[in-house]
Short mmCIF file of N, CA and C in Angstrom, two decimals:
data_model
loop_
_atom_site.label_atom_id
_atom_site.label_comp_id
_atom_site.label_asym_id
_atom_site.label_seq_id
_atom_site.Cartn_x
_atom_site.Cartn_y
_atom_site.Cartn_z
N MET A 855 0.84 -1.17 0.00
CA MET A 855 0.00 0.00 0.00
C MET A 855 0.89 1.24 0.00
N ASN A 856 0.73 2.11 -0.96
CA ASN A 856 1.55 3.30 -1.11
C ASN A 856 0.81 4.58 -0.78
N TRP A 857 -0.33 4.49 -0.14
CA TRP A 857 -1.12 5.67 0.17
C TRP A 857 -0.60 6.36 1.41
N CYS A 858 -0.48 7.68 1.35
CA CYS A 858 -0.05 8.48 2.50
C CYS A 858 -1.08 9.57 2.74
N PRO A 859 -1.35 9.91 4.01
CA PRO A 859 -2.25 11.04 4.27
C PRO A 859 -1.70 12.33 3.69
N ARG A 860 -2.59 13.25 3.37
CA ARG A 860 -2.18 14.54 2.79
C ARG A 860 -1.15 15.22 3.70
N GLY A 861 -0.09 15.72 3.10
CA GLY A 861 0.96 16.40 3.84
C GLY A 861 2.08 15.51 4.31
N TYR A 862 1.94 14.19 4.15
CA TYR A 862 2.97 13.27 4.62
C TYR A 862 3.74 12.61 3.47
N GLY A 863 3.38 12.91 2.27
CA GLY A 863 4.07 12.33 1.12
C GLY A 863 5.12 13.28 0.59
N GLY A 864 5.69 12.93 -0.53
CA GLY A 864 6.67 13.80 -1.17
C GLY A 864 8.08 13.50 -0.73
N GLU A 865 8.97 14.43 -1.05
CA GLU A 865 10.38 14.24 -0.77
C GLU A 865 10.83 15.12 0.38
N ARG A 866 11.82 14.65 1.10
CA ARG A 866 12.40 15.45 2.18
C ARG A 866 13.32 16.50 1.59
N ARG A 867 13.34 17.67 2.24
CA ARG A 867 14.25 18.72 1.79
C ARG A 867 15.65 18.44 2.32
N ASP A 868 16.63 18.84 1.56
CA ASP A 868 18.02 18.75 1.95
C ASP A 868 18.26 19.64 3.17
N PRO A 869 19.01 19.18 4.18
CA PRO A 869 19.26 20.01 5.36
C PRO A 869 19.87 21.38 5.03
N GLU A 870 20.74 21.44 4.04
CA GLU A 870 21.32 22.74 3.65
C GLU A 870 20.25 23.67 3.10
N GLN A 871 19.27 23.12 2.40
CA GLN A 871 18.17 23.92 1.87
C GLN A 871 17.33 24.48 3.02
N VAL A 872 17.08 23.66 4.05
CA VAL A 872 16.33 24.12 5.22
C VAL A 872 17.07 25.26 5.91
N LYS A 873 18.38 25.11 6.07
CA LYS A 873 19.19 26.16 6.70
C LYS A 873 19.14 27.45 5.88
N ARG A 874 19.30 27.31 4.57
CA ARG A 874 19.30 28.47 3.67
C ARG A 874 17.96 29.21 3.75
N GLU A 875 16.85 28.46 3.71
CA GLU A 875 15.53 29.07 3.76
C GLU A 875 15.28 29.71 5.13
N GLY A 876 15.76 29.08 6.20
CA GLY A 876 15.62 29.65 7.53
C GLY A 876 16.31 30.99 7.65
N TRP A 877 17.50 31.08 7.06
CA TRP A 877 18.24 32.34 7.09
C TRP A 877 17.54 33.41 6.25
N ARG A 878 17.14 33.05 5.05
CA ARG A 878 16.56 34.03 4.14
C ARG A 878 15.17 34.48 4.57
N GLN A 879 14.38 33.58 5.15
CA GLN A 879 13.01 33.92 5.50
C GLN A 879 12.84 34.47 6.91
N MET A 880 13.65 33.97 7.86
CA MET A 880 13.44 34.33 9.26
C MET A 880 14.68 34.90 9.94
N GLY A 881 15.82 34.92 9.26
CA GLY A 881 17.04 35.43 9.86
C GLY A 881 17.62 34.50 10.91
N VAL A 882 17.28 33.20 10.82
CA VAL A 882 17.79 32.21 11.76
C VAL A 882 19.00 31.53 11.12
N LEU A 883 20.11 31.50 11.85
CA LEU A 883 21.33 30.91 11.33
C LEU A 883 21.63 29.61 12.07
N ALA A 884 21.75 28.53 11.34
CA ALA A 884 22.15 27.24 11.91
C ALA A 884 23.46 26.85 11.25
N VAL A 885 24.53 26.81 12.04
CA VAL A 885 25.85 26.52 11.47
C VAL A 885 26.62 25.62 12.42
N CYS A 886 27.37 24.71 11.86
CA CYS A 886 28.24 23.84 12.65
C CYS A 886 29.58 24.54 12.80
N ALA A 887 30.08 24.60 14.03
CA ALA A 887 31.35 25.29 14.28
C ALA A 887 32.52 24.63 13.58
N SER A 888 32.35 23.40 13.11
CA SER A 888 33.44 22.72 12.40
C SER A 888 33.18 22.64 10.89
N ASP A 889 32.29 23.47 10.38
CA ASP A 889 31.97 23.47 8.94
C ASP A 889 33.24 23.74 8.14
N HIS A 890 33.53 22.89 7.18
CA HIS A 890 34.76 23.00 6.39
C HIS A 890 34.81 24.25 5.52
N ARG A 891 33.68 24.92 5.33
CA ARG A 891 33.66 26.14 4.51
C ARG A 891 34.10 27.37 5.28
N LEU A 892 34.28 27.23 6.61
CA LEU A 892 34.70 28.35 7.44
C LEU A 892 36.19 28.28 7.71
N ASN A 893 36.83 29.45 7.80
CA ASN A 893 38.24 29.45 8.18
C ASN A 893 38.34 29.44 9.70
N TRP A 894 39.56 29.38 10.23
CA TRP A 894 39.74 29.25 11.67
C TRP A 894 39.12 30.41 12.44
N VAL A 895 39.29 31.64 11.94
CA VAL A 895 38.75 32.83 12.62
C VAL A 895 37.22 32.74 12.70
N GLU A 896 36.59 32.36 11.62
CA GLU A 896 35.13 32.25 11.59
C GLU A 896 34.65 31.14 12.54
N LYS A 897 35.34 30.01 12.54
CA LYS A 897 34.98 28.91 13.45
C LYS A 897 35.10 29.34 14.91
N GLU A 898 36.16 30.06 15.24
CA GLU A 898 36.36 30.53 16.61
C GLU A 898 35.28 31.53 16.99
N PHE A 899 34.92 32.40 16.08
CA PHE A 899 33.87 33.38 16.32
C PHE A 899 32.53 32.68 16.61
N ILE A 900 32.20 31.69 15.82
CA ILE A 900 30.97 30.91 16.02
C ILE A 900 31.00 30.23 17.38
N ARG A 901 32.14 29.64 17.75
CA ARG A 901 32.27 28.96 19.04
C ARG A 901 32.06 29.94 20.19
N GLN A 902 32.65 31.13 20.08
CA GLN A 902 32.51 32.13 21.13
C GLN A 902 31.06 32.61 21.28
N ILE A 903 30.38 32.80 20.17
CA ILE A 903 28.97 33.20 20.22
C ILE A 903 28.15 32.10 20.88
N GLY A 904 28.38 30.85 20.49
CA GLY A 904 27.65 29.73 21.08
C GLY A 904 27.87 29.64 22.58
N GLU A 905 29.11 29.81 23.02
CA GLU A 905 29.40 29.76 24.45
C GLU A 905 28.76 30.93 25.20
N LYS A 906 28.75 32.10 24.59
CA LYS A 906 28.14 33.26 25.23
C LYS A 906 26.64 33.05 25.41
N LEU A 907 25.98 32.53 24.38
CA LEU A 907 24.53 32.38 24.42
C LEU A 907 24.08 31.15 25.19
N TYR A 908 24.83 30.04 25.08
CA TYR A 908 24.34 28.76 25.59
C TYR A 908 25.28 28.07 26.57
N GLY A 909 26.39 28.69 26.91
CA GLY A 909 27.33 28.08 27.83
C GLY A 909 28.37 27.27 27.08
N GLY A 910 29.24 26.58 27.81
CA GLY A 910 30.32 25.81 27.22
C GLY A 910 29.83 24.71 26.31
N SER A 911 30.64 24.39 25.33
CA SER A 911 30.29 23.31 24.41
C SER A 911 30.69 21.97 25.02
N PRO A 912 30.00 20.90 24.64
CA PRO A 912 30.36 19.58 25.17
C PRO A 912 31.74 19.16 24.65
N LYS A 913 32.49 18.48 25.46
CA LYS A 913 33.82 17.99 25.05
C LYS A 913 33.65 16.75 24.18
N VAL A 914 34.31 16.75 23.04
CA VAL A 914 34.23 15.64 22.11
C VAL A 914 35.48 14.80 22.29
N GLU A 915 35.31 13.53 22.60
CA GLU A 915 36.44 12.61 22.78
C GLU A 915 36.79 12.00 21.43
N ASP A 916 38.07 11.95 21.09
CA ASP A 916 38.51 11.34 19.82
C ASP A 916 38.68 9.86 19.96
#
């Protein structure tokens, strides 16, 4: 059976598309502090903002 209730079918949006639309429509920024597109200064800035707003980041064990 392939029937889905209205609003539950279709394709999922790409996470990057959701982030892009969130920024453009509502001014909400979702970014990973380790995003490879950011340089070290930008990553550090994001980390500092996150710590200021939400406290220390969890320690990641390698």
